Structures are given as structure tokens and as C-alpha cells.
Amino acid sequence: AEDIEFEQKMASTPLPTKVGDYKNHPLYVLKKDLLKFQGIYPSDAPPLGFFRGEPVYARECVQLLRSRETWLRFARTVKDGETPYKCVKSRPKWDKYAKVLRKDLPLDVFGEWQTVPYDPPQARDGKVPRNNFGNVDLYQPSMLPKGCVHIQLPGLLRVANKLNIDCAPAIVAFDNNCGGFGAHPVMDGYIVCEEYKQTLLEAWDEEQENIRKREIEKKEKRVLDNWKKLIKGLLIRENLKKKYSNREENSEETDIESDN
């Protein structure tokens, strides 16, 4: 039904006669008006006509293009042997090792038809599969490594290290609003092999209970110390009162004797 409606719109809407009308037109597009990360697909899509010798394509043929890294964030990977749809200039990136700003680096981009759903790796021998940076890419729930679980508890890595259990931080997104150039990974929770889940949860609960007890002890000690300071201050004050009271009494006795 949608295809029929679209065809009816196409049939009733003539091609624009001005070049500016093609930009952002809901039905028609010129290749020269495509954005950096847009392409025409299928590649053999027939033009609907020509404008000043340039082919005019249906807007529905405009597809979004992404780099390998960006497709991964949508839980998709580029098929083996795929030729990039085109190569564009990447955004400026700060090279923290060379301490220089890298500009105009080539970036291969691909269409969704050139990708397949991401197939997460399998955990083996109690080890969590990681990326090249020692983390786990978990931009979508379907990317969780096979045989693993995602635990979102603070301080879990410390507990896992104490028990010698493999545990890797999970990257769930990238933040482009941190200032400077480039995106920064957003971590949320940890990935562990599912056979260690219960052990870790129990150990984490035990540590939290110990932390809670230590906090109570610290609070009680602080209260006790404050009471000690208060009592000490009161004793000093009382001693000073007695001391000066005795002096005043002695002074009065001396005055009386002098009068006599």
C-alpha cells in the first residue's frame, strides 16, 4: 500500500525545474546534493529523469552510510571482502600519543546492505572476550559475549580481582560532548563469565556489608570522640572555675585581715 501511494505521489509530482528545489525535496534527489554520509542504493537504481543532464533519483534510494566502527555501535559488522561505498574525510581527531590534531584522514564508509548482524564471541576457560583496549563493546544488548553476563554494580572489578575472577568493563556508548576532539567511551558495569555470577554477587554483598559496618564504626567513633572532647572541655572549664573561685576567696580573706 505504501509503495502504491509513493508511486502515485511520484506520478502526480513533476520534476522540479529549479536546481535549488531538489535539495531536501521529499521525492527527488540529485547526487550532488547528497550529504557526506549518504549514498544511492541500489547502485543500479534507474534515474527517474534528468535535470540539465544530471540523473534524478527517487529520495527513497538515499541510504545512510557509516564507518565500520559506527556500524558496530548498531550491532552490525561489515561483511568480509566488502568494498567501501566511498571514502570520505573523517572528523578531526586528537592524537594523544603524538600530541597533534589529525585532520582529513580517510574514512571508509558502508551501507547497511554491506553489513550483517554482529555475532558476539564465545567466552572460554573463564576468560571474557575483549576488544583491543581490554574492554567489551556492549552498545546493544545483543552484543553480550556468549556465556557471559552484564553486572551493573559499582566496585565489582575490585571484588573480582580479589577472587582472581576475570572481569572486563563494558562500553555502552560514546560521548561526543566532552570538549576537544574525538569521542570518549561511556562505561556501565562489567562483563563476567556466567559461571562466576553468583560467587561475585555474594562476595560483593559481603563487601558492601563490611563497608557499611566500617561506616557505622567510623560514625560511632566520631560521636565518641566528640563526646570525649566535650567532656574534656567541661572538666577544664570546671577546673578553671574552681581555680579562680579559690583565688577570689583567698583574696577576700586577705582584704579582711588587712582591714582588721
One Martini backbone bead per residue (centre of mass of N, CA, C, O) as a GRO file, in nm:
protein
  260
    1ALA     BB    1   0.058   0.063  -0.021
    2GLU     BB    2   0.301   0.253   0.002
    3ASP     BB    3   0.407   0.213  -0.287
    4ILE     BB    4   0.154   0.316  -0.430
    5GLU     BB    5   0.153   0.596  -0.300
    6PHE     BB    6   0.433   0.679  -0.401
    7GLU     BB    7   0.376   0.647  -0.706
    8GLN     BB    8   0.148   0.856  -0.710
    9LYS     BB    9   0.321   1.095  -0.625
   10MET     BB   10   0.524   1.079  -0.856
   11ALA     BB   11   0.313   1.111  -1.087
   12SER     BB   12   0.197   1.399  -0.960
   13THR     BB   13   0.512   1.489  -0.944
   14PRO     BB   14   0.711   1.690  -1.082
   15LEU     BB   15   0.995   1.792  -1.184
   16PRO     BB   16   1.199   2.013  -1.105
   17THR     BB   17   1.322   2.338  -1.252
   18LYS     BB   18   1.502   2.385  -0.995
   19VAL     BB   19   1.790   2.325  -0.826
   20GLY     BB   20   1.696   2.411  -0.529
   21ASP     BB   21   1.444   2.203  -0.515
   22TYR     BB   22   1.610   1.931  -0.460
   23LYS     BB   23   1.674   2.020  -0.192
   24ASN     BB   24   1.492   1.835   0.030
   25HIS     BB   25   1.325   1.665  -0.137
   26PRO     BB   26   1.082   1.413  -0.086
   27LEU     BB   27   1.135   1.258  -0.391
   28TYR     BB   28   1.399   1.408  -0.493
   29VAL     BB   29   1.750   1.361  -0.624
   30LEU     BB   30   2.081   1.470  -0.626
   31LYS     BB   31   2.399   1.375  -0.594
   32LYS     BB   32   2.517   1.663  -0.514
   33ASP     BB   33   2.309   1.667  -0.245
   34LEU     BB   34   2.457   1.477  -0.091
   35LEU     BB   35   2.575   1.374   0.187
   36LYS     BB   36   2.847   1.244   0.333
   37PHE     BB   37   2.645   0.993   0.460
   38GLN     BB   38   2.546   0.937   0.154
   39GLY     BB   39   2.360   0.712  -0.075
   40ILE     BB   40   2.296   0.512  -0.356
   41TYR     BB   41   2.025   0.264  -0.334
   42PRO     BB   42   2.077   0.103  -0.569
   43SER     BB   43   2.334   0.134  -0.796
   44ASP     BB   44   2.105   0.058  -1.039
   45ALA     BB   45   1.927   0.287  -1.014
   46PRO     BB   46   1.691   0.438  -1.186
   47PRO     BB   47   1.627   0.714  -1.333
   48LEU     BB   48   1.355   0.952  -1.353
   49GLY     BB   49   1.561   1.159  -1.477
   50PHE     BB   50   1.662   1.493  -1.593
   51PHE     BB   51   1.897   1.763  -1.493
   52ARG     BB   52   2.105   1.897  -1.689
   53GLY     BB   53   2.217   1.583  -1.727
   54GLU     BB   54   2.125   1.495  -1.441
   55PRO     BB   55   2.039   1.256  -1.244
   56VAL     BB   56   1.725   1.146  -1.108
   57TYR     BB   57   1.626   1.041  -0.785
   58ALA     BB   58   1.490   0.869  -0.548
   59ARG     BB   59   1.471   0.932  -0.214
   60GLU     BB   60   1.447   0.621  -0.128
   61CYS     BB   61   1.762   0.567  -0.228
   62VAL     BB   62   1.860   0.697   0.025
   63GLN     BB   63   2.148   0.614   0.219
   64LEU     BB   64   2.312   0.530   0.500
   65LEU     BB   65   2.645   0.593   0.613
   66ARG     BB   66   2.915   0.395   0.765
   67SER     BB   67   3.142   0.296   0.964
   68ARG     BB   68   3.262   0.032   1.121
   69GLU     BB   69   3.243   0.154   1.410
   70THR     BB   70   2.948   0.255   1.385
   71TRP     BB   71   2.810  -0.014   1.317
   72LEU     BB   72   2.886  -0.150   1.586
   73ARG     BB   73   2.683   0.035   1.755
   74PHE     BB   74   2.448  -0.144   1.583
   75ALA     BB   75   2.525  -0.446   1.568
   76ARG     BB   76   2.732  -0.430   1.312
   77THR     BB   77   2.906  -0.584   1.032
   78VAL     BB   78   3.126  -0.602   0.792
   79LYS     BB   79   3.172  -0.770   0.530
   80ASP     BB   80   3.367  -0.969   0.377
   81GLY     BB   81   3.511  -0.799   0.099
   82GLU     BB   82   3.410  -0.519   0.117
   83THR     BB   83   3.351  -0.234  -0.059
   84PRO     BB   84   3.351   0.076  -0.030
   85TYR     BB   85   3.135   0.308  -0.124
   86LYS     BB   86   3.322   0.528   0.021
   87CYS     BB   87   3.552   0.808   0.074
   88VAL     BB   88   3.613   1.008   0.355
   89LYS     BB   89   3.645   1.263   0.579
   90SER     BB   90   3.733   1.286   0.884
   91ARG     BB   91   3.733   1.386   1.180
   92PRO     BB   92   3.892   1.548   1.398
   93LYS     BB   93   4.183   1.417   1.581
   94TRP     BB   94   4.335   1.342   1.882
   95ASP     BB   95   4.674   1.265   1.934
   96LYS     BB   96   4.797   1.159   2.239
   97TYR     BB   97   5.083   1.061   2.149
   98ALA     BB   98   5.168   1.300   1.938
   99LYS     BB   99   5.019   1.572   1.997
  100VAL     BB  100   4.803   1.591   1.752
  101LEU     BB  101   4.603   1.706   1.485
  102ARG     BB  102   4.393   1.511   1.293
  103LYS     BB  103   4.338   1.559   0.944
  104ASP     BB  104   4.182   1.425   0.673
  105LEU     BB  105   4.118   1.139   0.716
  106PRO     BB  106   4.045   0.846   0.595
  107LEU     BB  107   3.697   0.710   0.542
  108ASP     BB  108   3.526   0.427   0.543
  109VAL     BB  109   3.205   0.355   0.390
  110PHE     BB  110   2.879   0.198   0.459
  111GLY     BB  111   2.612   0.002   0.402
  112GLU     BB  112   2.377  -0.206   0.530
  113TRP     BB  113   2.403  -0.419   0.289
  114GLN     BB  114   2.723  -0.461   0.396
  115THR     BB  115   2.593  -0.604   0.646
  116VAL     BB  116   2.587  -0.776   0.967
  117PRO     BB  117   2.513  -0.918   1.235
  118TYR     BB  118   2.643  -0.941   1.533
  119ASP     BB  119   2.885  -1.187   1.654
  120PRO     BB  120   2.943  -1.297   1.944
  121PRO     BB  121   3.167  -1.412   2.143
  122GLN     BB  122   3.321  -1.678   2.319
  123ALA     BB  123   3.359  -1.795   2.620
  124ARG     BB  124   3.675  -1.916   2.774
  125ASP     BB  125   3.804  -2.038   3.056
  126GLY     BB  126   3.691  -1.773   3.216
  127LYS     BB  127   3.714  -1.574   2.968
  128VAL     BB  128   3.682  -1.253   2.847
  129PRO     BB  129   3.602  -1.105   2.567
  130ARG     BB  130   3.794  -0.858   2.393
  131ASN     BB  131   3.921  -0.583   2.297
  132ASN     BB  132   4.207  -0.396   2.225
  133PHE     BB  133   4.144  -0.236   2.523
  134GLY     BB  134   4.003  -0.448   2.741
  135ASN     BB  135   3.709  -0.441   2.649
  136VAL     BB  136   3.346  -0.429   2.605
  137ASP     BB  137   3.124  -0.429   2.347
  138LEU     BB  138   2.787  -0.276   2.453
  139TYR     BB  139   2.564  -0.114   2.263
  140GLN     BB  140   2.405  -0.386   2.266
  141PRO     BB  141   2.258  -0.660   2.403
  142SER     BB  142   2.348  -0.856   2.156
  143MET     BB  143   2.677  -0.818   2.235
  144LEU     BB  144   2.694  -1.027   2.435
  145PRO     BB  145   2.885  -1.255   2.531
  146LYS     BB  146   2.907  -1.574   2.530
  147GLY     BB  147   2.874  -1.678   2.862
  148CYS     BB  148   2.769  -1.398   2.975
  149VAL     BB  149   2.746  -1.114   3.201
  150HIS     BB  150   2.574  -0.815   3.315
  151ILE     BB  151   2.712  -0.607   3.576
  152GLN     BB  152   2.568  -0.325   3.774
  153LEU     BB  153   2.832  -0.269   3.991
  154PRO     BB  154   3.006  -0.111   4.213
  155GLY     BB  155   3.327  -0.249   4.258
  156LEU     BB  156   3.354  -0.531   4.110
  157LEU     BB  157   3.650  -0.542   4.019
  158ARG     BB  158   3.776  -0.562   4.300
  159VAL     BB  159   3.642  -0.830   4.376
  160ALA     BB  160   3.748  -0.998   4.136
  161ASN     BB  161   4.051  -0.962   4.195
  162LYS     BB  162   4.048  -1.106   4.473
  163LEU     BB  163   3.930  -1.382   4.317
  164ASN     BB  164   4.048  -1.418   4.027
  165ILE     BB  165   3.831  -1.283   3.828
  166ASP     BB  166   3.718  -1.222   3.530
  167CYS     BB  167   3.693  -0.862   3.435
  168ALA     BB  168   3.505  -0.631   3.223
  169PRO     BB  169   3.446  -0.347   3.088
  170ALA     BB  170   3.159  -0.166   2.968
  171ILE     BB  171   3.075  -0.040   2.651
  172VAL     BB  172   2.775   0.165   2.564
  173ALA     BB  173   2.923   0.437   2.463
  174PHE     BB  174   2.959   0.773   2.317
  175ASP     BB  175   3.103   1.091   2.394
  176ASN     BB  176   3.078   1.417   2.219
  177ASN     BB  177   3.066   1.625   2.502
  178CYS     BB  178   3.390   1.670   2.623
  179GLY     BB  179   3.556   1.809   2.445
  180GLY     BB  180   3.720   1.858   2.188
  181PHE     BB  181   3.837   1.568   2.026
  182GLY     BB  182   3.639   1.325   2.008
  183ALA     BB  183   3.546   1.030   2.170
  184HIS     BB  184   3.407   0.898   2.475
  185PRO     BB  185   3.378   0.643   2.673
  186VAL     BB  186   3.100   0.459   2.814
  187MET     BB  187   3.060   0.321   3.124
  188ASP     BB  188   2.869   0.005   3.226
  189GLY     BB  189   2.989  -0.205   3.401
  190TYR     BB  190   3.029  -0.572   3.383
  191ILE     BB  191   3.205  -0.857   3.250
  192VAL     BB  192   3.115  -1.204   3.305
  193CYS     BB  193   3.112  -1.515   3.371
  194GLU     BB  194   2.834  -1.698   3.454
  195GLU     BB  195   2.977  -1.896   3.668
  196TYR     BB  196   3.052  -1.621   3.859
  197LYS     BB  197   2.805  -1.461   3.951
  198GLN     BB  198   2.729  -1.562   4.239
  199THR     BB  199   3.002  -1.521   4.372
  200LEU     BB  200   3.016  -1.214   4.322
  201LEU     BB  201   2.753  -1.126   4.460
  202GLU     BB  202   2.827  -1.231   4.741
  203ALA     BB  203   3.094  -1.073   4.770
  204TRP     BB  204   2.968  -0.793   4.733
  205ASP     BB  205   2.774  -0.803   4.971
  206GLU     BB  206   2.993  -0.845   5.185
  207GLU     BB  207   3.146  -0.583   5.130
  208GLN     BB  208   2.908  -0.390   5.182
  209GLU     BB  209   2.875  -0.475   5.478
  210ASN     BB  210   3.160  -0.394   5.567
  211ILE     BB  211   3.132  -0.099   5.487
  212ARG     BB  212   2.892  -0.039   5.670
  213LYS     BB  213   3.032  -0.109   5.936
  214ARG     BB  214   3.264   0.095   5.910
  215GLU     BB  215   3.081   0.344   5.903
  216ILE     BB  216   2.957   0.300   6.181
  217GLU     BB  217   3.223   0.300   6.339
  218LYS     BB  218   3.310   0.584   6.252
  219LYS     BB  219   3.063   0.728   6.366
  220GLU     BB  220   3.092   0.632   6.660
  221LYS     BB  221   3.378   0.746   6.701
  222ARG     BB  222   3.306   1.039   6.642
  223VAL     BB  223   3.102   1.066   6.872
  224LEU     BB  224   3.295   0.985   7.102
  225ASP     BB  225   3.506   1.205   7.050
  226ASN     BB  226   3.311   1.441   7.097
  227TRP     BB  227   3.247   1.368   7.389
  228LYS     BB  228   3.532   1.384   7.497
  229LYS     BB  229   3.575   1.681   7.426
  230LEU     BB  230   3.339   1.788   7.592
  231ILE     BB  231   3.422   1.675   7.869
  232LYS     BB  232   3.701   1.802   7.875
  233GLY     BB  233   3.599   2.093   7.856
  234LEU     BB  234   3.428   2.085   8.117
  235LEU     BB  235   3.658   2.017   8.311
  236ILE     BB  236   3.831   2.262   8.252
  237ARG     BB  237   3.617   2.467   8.329
  238GLU     BB  238   3.579   2.367   8.623
  239ASN     BB  239   3.873   2.406   8.714
  240LEU     BB  240   3.884   2.708   8.656
  241LYS     BB  241   3.658   2.789   8.849
  242LYS     BB  242   3.793   2.680   9.105
  243LYS     BB  243   4.055   2.837   9.087
  244TYR     BB  244   3.924   3.129   9.084
  245SER     BB  245   3.755   3.090   9.339
  246ASN     BB  246   3.992   3.053   9.537
  247ARG     BB  247   4.129   3.323   9.480
  248GLU     BB  248   3.895   3.503   9.573
  249GLU     BB  249   3.884   3.398   9.864
  250ASN     BB  250   4.176   3.472   9.941
  251SER     BB  251   4.145   3.776   9.878
  252GLU     BB  252   3.924   3.835  10.088
  253GLU     BB  253   4.083   3.745  10.341
  254THR     BB  254   4.310   3.952  10.307
  255ASP     BB  255   4.130   4.206  10.330
  256ILE     BB  256   4.023   4.151  10.616
  257GLU     BB  257   4.297   4.147  10.763
  258SER     BB  258   4.373   4.439  10.685
  259ASP     BB  259   4.135   4.580  10.833
  260ASN     BB  260   4.225   4.461  11.120
   0.00000   0.00000   0.00000
